[in-house]
XYZ file of C-alpha atoms in Angstrom:
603
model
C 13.592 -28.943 54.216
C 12.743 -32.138 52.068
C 9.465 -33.983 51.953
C 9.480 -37.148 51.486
C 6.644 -40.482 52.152
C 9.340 -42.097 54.184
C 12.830 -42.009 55.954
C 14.861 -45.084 56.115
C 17.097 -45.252 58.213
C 19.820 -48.150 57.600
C 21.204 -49.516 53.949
C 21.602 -52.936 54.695
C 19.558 -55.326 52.403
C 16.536 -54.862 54.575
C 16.925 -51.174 54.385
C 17.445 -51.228 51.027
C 15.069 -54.101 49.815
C 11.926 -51.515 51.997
C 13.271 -48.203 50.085
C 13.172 -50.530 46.798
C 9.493 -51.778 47.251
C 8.214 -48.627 48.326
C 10.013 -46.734 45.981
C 8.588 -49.513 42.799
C 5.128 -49.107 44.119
C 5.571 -45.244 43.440
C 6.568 -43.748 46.682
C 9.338 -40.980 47.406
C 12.072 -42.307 49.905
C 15.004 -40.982 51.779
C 17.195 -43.421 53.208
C 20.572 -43.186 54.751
C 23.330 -45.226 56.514
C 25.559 -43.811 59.131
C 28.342 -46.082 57.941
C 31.025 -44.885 55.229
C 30.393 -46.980 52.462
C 34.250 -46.731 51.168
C 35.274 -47.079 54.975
C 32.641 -49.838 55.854
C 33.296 -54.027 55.728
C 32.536 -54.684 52.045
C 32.615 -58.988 52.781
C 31.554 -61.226 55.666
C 27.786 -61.003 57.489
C 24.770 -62.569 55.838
C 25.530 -65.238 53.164
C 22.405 -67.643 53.205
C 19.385 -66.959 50.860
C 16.614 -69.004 51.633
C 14.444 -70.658 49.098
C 11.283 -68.125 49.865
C 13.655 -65.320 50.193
C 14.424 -66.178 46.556
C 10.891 -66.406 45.189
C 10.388 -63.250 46.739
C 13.654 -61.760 45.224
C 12.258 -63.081 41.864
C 9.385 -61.106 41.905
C 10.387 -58.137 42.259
C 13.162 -58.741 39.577
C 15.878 -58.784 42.075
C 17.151 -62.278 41.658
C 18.631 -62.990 38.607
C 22.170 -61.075 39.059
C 22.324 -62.823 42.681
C 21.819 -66.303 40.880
C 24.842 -65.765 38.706
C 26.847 -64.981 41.687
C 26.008 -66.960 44.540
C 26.932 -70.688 45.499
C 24.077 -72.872 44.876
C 23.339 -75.758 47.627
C 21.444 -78.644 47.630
C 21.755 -81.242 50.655
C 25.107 -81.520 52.656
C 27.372 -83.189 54.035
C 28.343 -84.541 57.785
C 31.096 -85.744 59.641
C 30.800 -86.950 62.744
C 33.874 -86.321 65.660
C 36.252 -89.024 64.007
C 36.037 -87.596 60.658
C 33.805 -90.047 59.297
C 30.853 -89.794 57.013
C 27.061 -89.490 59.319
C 24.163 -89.667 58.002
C 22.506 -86.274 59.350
C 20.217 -83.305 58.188
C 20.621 -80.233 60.049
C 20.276 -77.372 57.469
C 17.676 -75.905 55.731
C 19.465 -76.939 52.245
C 17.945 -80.634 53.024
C 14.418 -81.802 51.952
C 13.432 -78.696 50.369
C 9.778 -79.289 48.649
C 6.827 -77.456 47.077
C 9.130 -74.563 45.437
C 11.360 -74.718 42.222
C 13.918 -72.919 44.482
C 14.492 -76.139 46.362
C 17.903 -75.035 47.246
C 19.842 -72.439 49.452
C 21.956 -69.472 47.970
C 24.896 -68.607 49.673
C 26.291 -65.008 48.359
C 27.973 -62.500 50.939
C 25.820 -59.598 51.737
C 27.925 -56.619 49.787
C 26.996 -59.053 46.586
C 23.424 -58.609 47.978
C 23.253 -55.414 48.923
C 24.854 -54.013 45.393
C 21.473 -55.992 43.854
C 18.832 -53.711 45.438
C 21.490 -51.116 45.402
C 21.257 -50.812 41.859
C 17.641 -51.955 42.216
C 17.031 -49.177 43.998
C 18.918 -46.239 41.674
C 17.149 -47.393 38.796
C 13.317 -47.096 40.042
C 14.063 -44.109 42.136
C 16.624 -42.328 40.633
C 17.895 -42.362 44.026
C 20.778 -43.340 46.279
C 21.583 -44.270 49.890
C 23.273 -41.228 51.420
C 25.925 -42.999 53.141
C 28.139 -41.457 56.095
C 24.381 -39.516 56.824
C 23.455 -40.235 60.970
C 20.128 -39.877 62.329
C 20.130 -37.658 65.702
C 16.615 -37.535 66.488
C 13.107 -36.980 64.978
C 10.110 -35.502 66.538
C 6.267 -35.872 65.477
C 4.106 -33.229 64.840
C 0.787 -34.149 66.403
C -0.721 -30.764 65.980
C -1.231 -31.244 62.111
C -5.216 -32.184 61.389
C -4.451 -34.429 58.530
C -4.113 -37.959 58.360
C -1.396 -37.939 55.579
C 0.793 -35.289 55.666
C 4.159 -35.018 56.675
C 4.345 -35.390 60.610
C 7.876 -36.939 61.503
C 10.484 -34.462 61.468
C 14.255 -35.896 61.838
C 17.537 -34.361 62.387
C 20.360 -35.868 60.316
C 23.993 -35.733 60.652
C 25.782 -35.079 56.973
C 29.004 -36.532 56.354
C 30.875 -32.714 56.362
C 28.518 -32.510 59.906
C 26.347 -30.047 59.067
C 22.473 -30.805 60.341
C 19.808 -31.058 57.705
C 16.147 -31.661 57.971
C 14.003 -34.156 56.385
C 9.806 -33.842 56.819
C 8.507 -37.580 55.955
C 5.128 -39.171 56.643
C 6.802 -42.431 58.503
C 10.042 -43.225 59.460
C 11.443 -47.037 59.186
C 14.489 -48.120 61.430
C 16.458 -50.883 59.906
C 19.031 -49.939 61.809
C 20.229 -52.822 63.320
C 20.101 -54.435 66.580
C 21.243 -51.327 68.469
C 18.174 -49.086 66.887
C 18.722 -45.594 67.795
C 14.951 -45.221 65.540
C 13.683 -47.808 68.602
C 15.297 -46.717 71.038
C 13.949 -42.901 70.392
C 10.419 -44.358 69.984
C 10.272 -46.377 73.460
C 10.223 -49.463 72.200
C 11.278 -52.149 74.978
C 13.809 -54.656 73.388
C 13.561 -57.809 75.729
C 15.427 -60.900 75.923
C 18.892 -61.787 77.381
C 22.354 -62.894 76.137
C 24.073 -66.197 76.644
C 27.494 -67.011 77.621
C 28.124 -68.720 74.367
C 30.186 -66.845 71.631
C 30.540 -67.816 67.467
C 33.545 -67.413 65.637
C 32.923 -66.578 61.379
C 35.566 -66.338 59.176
C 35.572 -66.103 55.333
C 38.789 -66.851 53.362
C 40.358 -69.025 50.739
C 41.034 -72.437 52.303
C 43.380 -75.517 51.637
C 42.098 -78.496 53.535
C 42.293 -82.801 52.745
C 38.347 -83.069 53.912
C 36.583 -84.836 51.595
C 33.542 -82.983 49.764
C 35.091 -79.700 50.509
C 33.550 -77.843 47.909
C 30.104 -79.158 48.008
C 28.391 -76.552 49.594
C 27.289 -77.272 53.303
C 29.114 -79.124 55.306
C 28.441 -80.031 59.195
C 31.713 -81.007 61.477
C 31.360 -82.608 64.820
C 34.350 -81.132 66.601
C 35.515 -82.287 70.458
C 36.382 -78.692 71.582
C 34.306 -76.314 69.344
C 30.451 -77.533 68.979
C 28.903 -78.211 65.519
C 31.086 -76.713 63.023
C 29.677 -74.738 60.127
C 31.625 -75.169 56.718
C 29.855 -73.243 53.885
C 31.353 -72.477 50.174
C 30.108 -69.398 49.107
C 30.808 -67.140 46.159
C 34.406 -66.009 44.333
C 36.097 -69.390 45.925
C 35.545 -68.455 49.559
C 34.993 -70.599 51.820
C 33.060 -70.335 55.467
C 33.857 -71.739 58.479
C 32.129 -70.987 61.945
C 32.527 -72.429 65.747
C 31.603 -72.077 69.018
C 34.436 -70.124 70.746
C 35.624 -71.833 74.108
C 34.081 -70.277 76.974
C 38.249 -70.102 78.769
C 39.695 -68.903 76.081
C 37.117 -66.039 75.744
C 37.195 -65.081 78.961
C 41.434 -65.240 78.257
C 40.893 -63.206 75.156
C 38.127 -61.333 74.953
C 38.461 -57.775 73.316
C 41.647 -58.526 72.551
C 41.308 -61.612 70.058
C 43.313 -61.504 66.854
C 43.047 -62.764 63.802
C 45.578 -65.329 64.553
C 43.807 -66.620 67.234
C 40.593 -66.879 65.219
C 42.782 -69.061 62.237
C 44.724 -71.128 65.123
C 41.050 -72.133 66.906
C 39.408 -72.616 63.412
C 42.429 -75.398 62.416
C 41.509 -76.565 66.073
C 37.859 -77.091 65.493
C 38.581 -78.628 61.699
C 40.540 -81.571 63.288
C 40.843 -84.066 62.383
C 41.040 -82.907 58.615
C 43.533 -80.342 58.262
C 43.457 -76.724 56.984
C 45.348 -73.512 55.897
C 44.308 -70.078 54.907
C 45.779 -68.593 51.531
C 43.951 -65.334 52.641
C 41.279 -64.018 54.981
C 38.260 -61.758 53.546
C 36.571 -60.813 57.023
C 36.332 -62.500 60.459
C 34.422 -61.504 63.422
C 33.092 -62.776 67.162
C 29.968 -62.358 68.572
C 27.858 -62.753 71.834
C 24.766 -64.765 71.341
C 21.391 -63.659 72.242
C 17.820 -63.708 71.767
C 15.858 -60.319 72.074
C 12.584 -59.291 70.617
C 11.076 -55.483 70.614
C 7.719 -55.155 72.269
C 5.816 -53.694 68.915
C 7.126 -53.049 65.893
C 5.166 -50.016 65.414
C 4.772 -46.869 67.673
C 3.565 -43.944 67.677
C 1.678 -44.229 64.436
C 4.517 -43.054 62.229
C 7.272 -45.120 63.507
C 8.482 -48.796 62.328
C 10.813 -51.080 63.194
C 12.455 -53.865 60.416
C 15.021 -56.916 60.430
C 17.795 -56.385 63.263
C 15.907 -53.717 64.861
C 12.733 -55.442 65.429
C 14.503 -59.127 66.476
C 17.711 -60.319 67.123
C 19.337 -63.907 67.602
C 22.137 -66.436 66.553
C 23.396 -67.152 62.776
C 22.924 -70.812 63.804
C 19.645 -71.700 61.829
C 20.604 -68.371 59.096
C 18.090 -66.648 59.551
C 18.578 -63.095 60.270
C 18.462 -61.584 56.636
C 15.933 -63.699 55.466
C 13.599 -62.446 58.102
C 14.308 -59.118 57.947
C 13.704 -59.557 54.009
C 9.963 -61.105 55.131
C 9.354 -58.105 57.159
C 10.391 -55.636 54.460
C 7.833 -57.287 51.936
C 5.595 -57.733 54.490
C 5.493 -54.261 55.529
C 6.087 -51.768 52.253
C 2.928 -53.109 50.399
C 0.753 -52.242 53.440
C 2.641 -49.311 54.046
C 2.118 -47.594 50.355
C -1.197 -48.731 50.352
C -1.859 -46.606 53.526
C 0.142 -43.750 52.461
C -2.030 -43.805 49.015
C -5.043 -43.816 50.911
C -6.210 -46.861 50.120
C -5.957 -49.294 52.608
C -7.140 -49.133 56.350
C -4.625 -48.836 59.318
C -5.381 -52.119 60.946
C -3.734 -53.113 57.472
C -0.564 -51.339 58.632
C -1.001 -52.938 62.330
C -1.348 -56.164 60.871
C 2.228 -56.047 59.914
C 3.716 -55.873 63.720
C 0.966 -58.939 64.887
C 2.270 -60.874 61.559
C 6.005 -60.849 61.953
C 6.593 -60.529 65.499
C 4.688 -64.156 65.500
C 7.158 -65.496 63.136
C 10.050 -64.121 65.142
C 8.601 -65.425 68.554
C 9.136 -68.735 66.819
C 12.668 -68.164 65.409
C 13.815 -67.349 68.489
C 11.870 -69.963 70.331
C 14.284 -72.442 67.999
C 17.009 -70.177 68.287
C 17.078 -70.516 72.129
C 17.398 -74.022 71.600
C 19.501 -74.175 68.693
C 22.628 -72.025 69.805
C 22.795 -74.062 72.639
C 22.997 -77.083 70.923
C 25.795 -75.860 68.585
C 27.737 -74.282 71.032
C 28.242 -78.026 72.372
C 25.698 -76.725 75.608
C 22.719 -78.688 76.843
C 19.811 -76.565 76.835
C 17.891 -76.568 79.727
C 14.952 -78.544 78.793
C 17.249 -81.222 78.638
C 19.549 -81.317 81.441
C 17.775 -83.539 83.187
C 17.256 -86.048 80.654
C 19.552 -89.158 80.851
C 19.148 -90.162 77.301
C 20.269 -86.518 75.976
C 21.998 -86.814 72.622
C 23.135 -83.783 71.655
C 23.716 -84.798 67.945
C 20.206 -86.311 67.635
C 17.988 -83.825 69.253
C 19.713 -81.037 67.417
C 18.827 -82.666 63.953
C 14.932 -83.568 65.159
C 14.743 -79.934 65.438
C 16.301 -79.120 62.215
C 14.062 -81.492 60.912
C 11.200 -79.985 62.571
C 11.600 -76.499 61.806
C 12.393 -76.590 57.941
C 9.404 -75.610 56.753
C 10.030 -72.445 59.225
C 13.831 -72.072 57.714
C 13.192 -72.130 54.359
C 10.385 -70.098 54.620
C 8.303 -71.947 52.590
C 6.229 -73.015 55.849
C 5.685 -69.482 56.648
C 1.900 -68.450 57.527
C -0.208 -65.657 59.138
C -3.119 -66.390 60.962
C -6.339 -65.331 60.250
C -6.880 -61.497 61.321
C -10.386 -60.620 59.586
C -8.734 -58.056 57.967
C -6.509 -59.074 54.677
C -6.315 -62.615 55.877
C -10.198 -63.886 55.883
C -10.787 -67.926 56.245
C -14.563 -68.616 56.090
C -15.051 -70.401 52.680
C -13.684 -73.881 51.900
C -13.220 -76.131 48.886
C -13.922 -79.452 48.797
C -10.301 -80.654 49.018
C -8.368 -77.924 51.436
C -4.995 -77.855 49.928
C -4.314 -74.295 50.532
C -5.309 -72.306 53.484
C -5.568 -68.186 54.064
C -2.517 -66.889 55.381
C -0.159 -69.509 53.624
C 2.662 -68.078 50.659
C 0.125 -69.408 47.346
C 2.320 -72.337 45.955
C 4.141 -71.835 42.820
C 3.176 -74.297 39.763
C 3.238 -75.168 36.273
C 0.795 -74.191 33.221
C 1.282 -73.777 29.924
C 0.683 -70.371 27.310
C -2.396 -70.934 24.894
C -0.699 -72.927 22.093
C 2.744 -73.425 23.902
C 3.648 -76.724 24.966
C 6.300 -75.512 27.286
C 5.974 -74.471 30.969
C 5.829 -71.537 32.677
C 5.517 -70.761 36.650
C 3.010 -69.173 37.740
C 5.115 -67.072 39.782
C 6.927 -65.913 36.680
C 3.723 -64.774 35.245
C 2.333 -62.192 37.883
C 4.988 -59.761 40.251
C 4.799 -57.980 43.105
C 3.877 -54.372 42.046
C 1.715 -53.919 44.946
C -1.556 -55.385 43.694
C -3.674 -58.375 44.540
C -3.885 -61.026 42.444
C -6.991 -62.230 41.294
C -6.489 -65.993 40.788
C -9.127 -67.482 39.030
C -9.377 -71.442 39.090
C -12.159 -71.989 36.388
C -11.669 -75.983 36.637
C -12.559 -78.108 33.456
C -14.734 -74.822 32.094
C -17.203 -77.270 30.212
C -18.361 -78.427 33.933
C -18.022 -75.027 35.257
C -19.857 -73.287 33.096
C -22.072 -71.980 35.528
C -20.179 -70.500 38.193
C -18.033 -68.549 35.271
C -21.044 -67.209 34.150
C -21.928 -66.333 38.004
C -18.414 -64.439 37.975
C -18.494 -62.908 35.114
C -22.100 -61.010 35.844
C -20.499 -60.583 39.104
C -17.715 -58.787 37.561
C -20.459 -56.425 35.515
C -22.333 -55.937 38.978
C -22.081 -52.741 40.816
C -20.579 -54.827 43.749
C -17.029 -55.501 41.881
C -13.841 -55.077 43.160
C -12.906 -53.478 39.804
C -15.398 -50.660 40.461
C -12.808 -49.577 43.102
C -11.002 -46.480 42.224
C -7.731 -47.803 43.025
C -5.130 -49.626 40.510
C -5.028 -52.362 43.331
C -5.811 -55.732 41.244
C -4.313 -57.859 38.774
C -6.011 -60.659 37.034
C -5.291 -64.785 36.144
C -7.242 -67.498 34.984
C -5.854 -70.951 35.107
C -8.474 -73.799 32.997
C -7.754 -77.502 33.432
C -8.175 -78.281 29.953
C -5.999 -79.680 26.587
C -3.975 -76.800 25.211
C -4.142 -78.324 21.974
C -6.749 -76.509 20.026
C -9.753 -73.726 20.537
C -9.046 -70.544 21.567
C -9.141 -68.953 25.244
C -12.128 -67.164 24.814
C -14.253 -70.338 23.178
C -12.911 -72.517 26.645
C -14.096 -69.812 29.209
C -17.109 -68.997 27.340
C -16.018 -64.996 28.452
C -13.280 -62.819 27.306
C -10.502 -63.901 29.195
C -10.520 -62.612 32.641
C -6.491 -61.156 32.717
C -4.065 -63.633 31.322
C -5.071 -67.314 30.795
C -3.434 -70.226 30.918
C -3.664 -73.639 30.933
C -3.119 -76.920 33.210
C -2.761 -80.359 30.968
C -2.504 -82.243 33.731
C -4.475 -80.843 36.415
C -1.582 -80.615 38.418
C -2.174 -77.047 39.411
C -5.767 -77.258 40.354
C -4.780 -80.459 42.366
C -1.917 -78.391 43.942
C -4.315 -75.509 45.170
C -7.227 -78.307 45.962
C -9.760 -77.618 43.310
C -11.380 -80.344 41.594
C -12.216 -79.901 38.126
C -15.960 -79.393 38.367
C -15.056 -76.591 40.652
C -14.172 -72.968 39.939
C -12.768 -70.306 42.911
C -11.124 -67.315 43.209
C -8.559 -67.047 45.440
C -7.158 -63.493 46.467
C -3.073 -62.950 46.509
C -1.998 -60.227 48.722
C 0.768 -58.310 47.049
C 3.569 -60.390 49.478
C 2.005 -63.709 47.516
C -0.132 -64.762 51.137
C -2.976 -66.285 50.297
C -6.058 -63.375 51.487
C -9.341 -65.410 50.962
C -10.547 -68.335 49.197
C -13.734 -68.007 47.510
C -15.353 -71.408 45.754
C -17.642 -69.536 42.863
C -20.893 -68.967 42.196
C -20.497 -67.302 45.703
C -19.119 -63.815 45.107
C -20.530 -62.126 48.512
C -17.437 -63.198 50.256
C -15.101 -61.416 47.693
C -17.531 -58.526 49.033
C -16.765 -58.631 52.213
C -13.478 -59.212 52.231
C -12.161 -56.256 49.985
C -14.847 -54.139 52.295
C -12.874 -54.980 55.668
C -9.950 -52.673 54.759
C -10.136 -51.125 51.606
C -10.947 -46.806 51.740
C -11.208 -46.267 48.741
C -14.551 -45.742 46.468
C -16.219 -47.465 43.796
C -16.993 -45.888 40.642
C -20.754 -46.025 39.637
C -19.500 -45.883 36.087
C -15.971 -47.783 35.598
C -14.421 -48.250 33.034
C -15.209 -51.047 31.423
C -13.146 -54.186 31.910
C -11.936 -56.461 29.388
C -13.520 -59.796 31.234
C -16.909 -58.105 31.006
C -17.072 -57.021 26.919
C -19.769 -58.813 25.518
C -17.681 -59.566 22.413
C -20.991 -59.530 20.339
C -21.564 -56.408 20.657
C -19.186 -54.752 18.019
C -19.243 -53.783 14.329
C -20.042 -56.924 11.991
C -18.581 -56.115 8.964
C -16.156 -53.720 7.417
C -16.586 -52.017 3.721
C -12.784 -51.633 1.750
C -13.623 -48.749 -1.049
C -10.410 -48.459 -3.212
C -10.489 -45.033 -4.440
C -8.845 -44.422 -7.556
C -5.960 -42.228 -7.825
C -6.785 -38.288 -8.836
């Protein structure tokens, strides 16, 4: 029977984005996928990559390959009922701030998928074992120890012969009809809607202006808010409420044609033709939300299986791809044995907040495109459906891009008790990406370039202008000698970055911070960064990155005692009484002086 840290059930991207993280932060993974992979629909489902989802993507050196594939949006265009130009914002491709990724990707799942695919192979050595069904696992509860391999699961091969796997957890990203949920007794609540969506991807001829310019909204008469979307290899996506009649005519037995013939119907009054069709498909919309998203200890729920709602605001992948980052860091660290397990509750109270609201705007949303009132509105003599449905694009874009996305405060890995004097940045917010410049090097670099996700927090040290901080980077530093340092901990949990607002134009890094350089330095010209993150430059702090780039604590310097206590709310692991030493604590004047070169003649 195999042993493995964790089963994963389901290969979509969320599936395969978890077995990727877990697998680069050193754990061994089993995941399969019921589906054929040669039988299954290669195109269609997910296209839209958010601008976090992307930064996230980046680092863990996924996104390159989907950059050179994908359609790349900025803004979009609208046309009202008539066909004529409106001046509207309704997707999350519009107003896009604080991230260099200030557009949308659009790039069909299978080109997705194939990225963490190969992801995957090459850390692991690995691959999904497709046409493999889960029929039911069981948890040993007799065992004494915390970490070994409890959750035993019964798998289907694709020959159907049963095999066993022995695993410590078991993840279900399998979709919204979880068989992994439904064994656990999870309770899936919410309801459906009598509204239905039409998608279908092909190669389009059309005379509407702006065609291929990404994202386009259509007012139609008979179909709701039509989506038109260019995405990668030429295709083109168009998608539209399905009339309630002709459902209830259809139903089961829709074809294709019918799908083209309603799609020219909901295009008018621009015209349009289909030189082929990739995929197409119909759906029921509905909002439903599982109770937890962990049970029984061993068992979690991801993506699909955790939350389910419309394609309207895109944002089924891109959650599930939070909740996958969210959860694998959290989850190796517990498996390693170093991190509590409120860390590993933390992840169901995090994201099932952020759903609650997706779904809040989803209820609304679907409606709305659907050409529906909603029912806080039916009442409401000046309802304008146009209007209120872009007020609540407008409102929720921080939420769609993801780059609004923030935890509350927990008192666990999210700790917000220390201010700075300007609050720019608060605990449980992603840390914002910005520019500083290599010692010497007059070019660039983002910060988020310059540390990845490899499972470790990120040490972040603002030193300020370090000739009016001298002080509290002396404080740290001793601190970082002391017997109360985080690098004392016998873990290989932390990476390191200093950031100085200074010139870049002569000195070295060492002369500037008046300390070997603690980690990488770097420098801010302009103060730009420090202004960004709301440190003035006769400040210094330390701010703590969770691996998942949340901001975990804010700590102005000299103070150290709240680094302390934060890394002492969750972490297991001990400190060494005699670490090694650390490179931001060598007092570089204690070393050899000189050096004697004796040239000793030959024979």
């Amino acid at each position: 029977m195999e042993e493995v840290d964790i089963l994963i059930v389901g290969a979509g991207p969320v599936g395969l984005l978890a077995a990727y993280c877990l697998a680069r932060y050193g754990l061994t993974t089993h995941i399969i996928e019921q589906s054929d992979r040669s039988k299954q629909t290669l195109f269609g489902r997910a296209a839209m990559i958010a601008p976090r989802t992307l930064e996230m993507l980046e680092q863990l050196d996924l996104v390159d390959p989907l950059l050179q594939t994908g359609f790349v949006v900025r803004g979009q265009v609208h046309y009202d009922k008539n066909g004529q130009r409106a001046d509207v914002t309704r997707y999350a491709s519009s107003n896009i701030t604080d991230t260099f990724y200030d557009f949308l990707l659009l790039c069909r799942q299978k080109y997705t998928e194939d990225v963490i695919h190969d992801g995957y192979k090459r850390v692991s050595g690995q691959s999904v074992h497709y046409g493999t069904q889960l029929l039911d696992y069981t948890i040993n509860t007799s065992s004494a120890s915390g970490n070994d391999y409890k959750v035993h699961s019964t798998l289907r091969t694709p020959c159907g012969t049963e095999t066993y796997v022995k695993s410590r957890y078991i993840i279900g990203c399998d979709g919204a009809r979880s068989l992994v949920r439904s064994l656990s007794g999870i309770p899936f609540e919410g309801s459906k809607t009598n509204h239905h969506f039409i998608r279908i991807d092909g190669i389009v001829r059309t005379n509407m202006p702006a065609a291929r310019s990404g994202v386009v909204g259509i007012e139609s008469v008979s179909h709701g808010s039509v989506l038109w979307a260019c995405l990668d290899h030429h295709i083109t996506r168009i998608g539209f409420a399905f009339p309630e009649d002709l459902w209830t005519e259809k139903g089961a037995n829709l074809s294709q044609e019918d799908v083209i013939e309603e799609a020219k119907k909901a295009l008018q009054p621009f015209t349009l033709e289909f030189e082929s069709v990739d995929w197409w498909t119909a759906y029921s919309v509905g909002q439903r939300l599982a109770a937890t998203y962990r049970a029984k200890e061993r068992v979690l729920i991801v993506g699909d299986a955790a939350h389910t709602h419309s394609s309207a605001a895109a944002q089924g992948m891109n959650t599930g791809v939070h909740d996958a980052v969210n959860l694998s860091w959290k989850l190796a660290g517990c498996i390693k044995g170093w991190l509590t397990d409120a860390v590993l509750d933390s992840y169901s109270t995090e994201r099932r907040h952020i759903a609650e609201k997706i779904i809040e705007q989803d209820t609304i949303v679907a409606t709305l495109t659907a050409g529906g009132v909603p029912e806080q509105y039916r009442n409401d003599p000046t309802f304008d459906r146009s209007k209120v449905l872009t007020e609540l694009y407008k409102r929720n874009q921080a939420l769609n891009s993801g780059i609004g996305v923030s935890y509350l405060a927990d008192g666990c890995t999210i700790m917000d008790d220390q201010k700075l004097s300007s609050r720019r940045v608060f605990p449980g917010e992603r840390a914002p990406d910005v520019l500083v410049q290599n010692p010497g090097m007059r070019v660039p670099v983002r910060l988020f370039t310059l540390f990845k996700n490899n499972g470790k927090f990120t040490m972040l040290l603002m030193c300020g202008n370090p000739m009016k901080t001298a002080k509290a980077l002396r404080a740290w530093s001793e601190f970082l000698g002391g017997s109360s340092s985080h690098i004392r901990y016998q873990a290989d949990l932390f990476q390191h970055l200093s950031i100085m607002l200074k010139s870049n134009e002569y000195s070295s890094v060492m002369e500037n911070l008046g300390m070997k350089d603690f980690g990488q330095a770097f420098y801010d010209i302009d103060g730009s960064a420090h202004a960004r993150y709301g440190v003035g430059d006769d400040e210094a702090a330390v701010l703590i990155l969770r691996p998942d780039g949340t901001i975990g604590c804010i700590c102005p310097l000299p103070d150290t005692d709240t680094i302390v206590r934060y890394f002492a709310g969750f972490l297991k692991v001990n400190k060494s009484d005699n670490p090694t030493p650390s490179k931001a604590n060598e007092d570089w004047n204690d070393q050899n002086t000189g050096e004697v070169d004796v040239e000793v003649p030959d024979g």
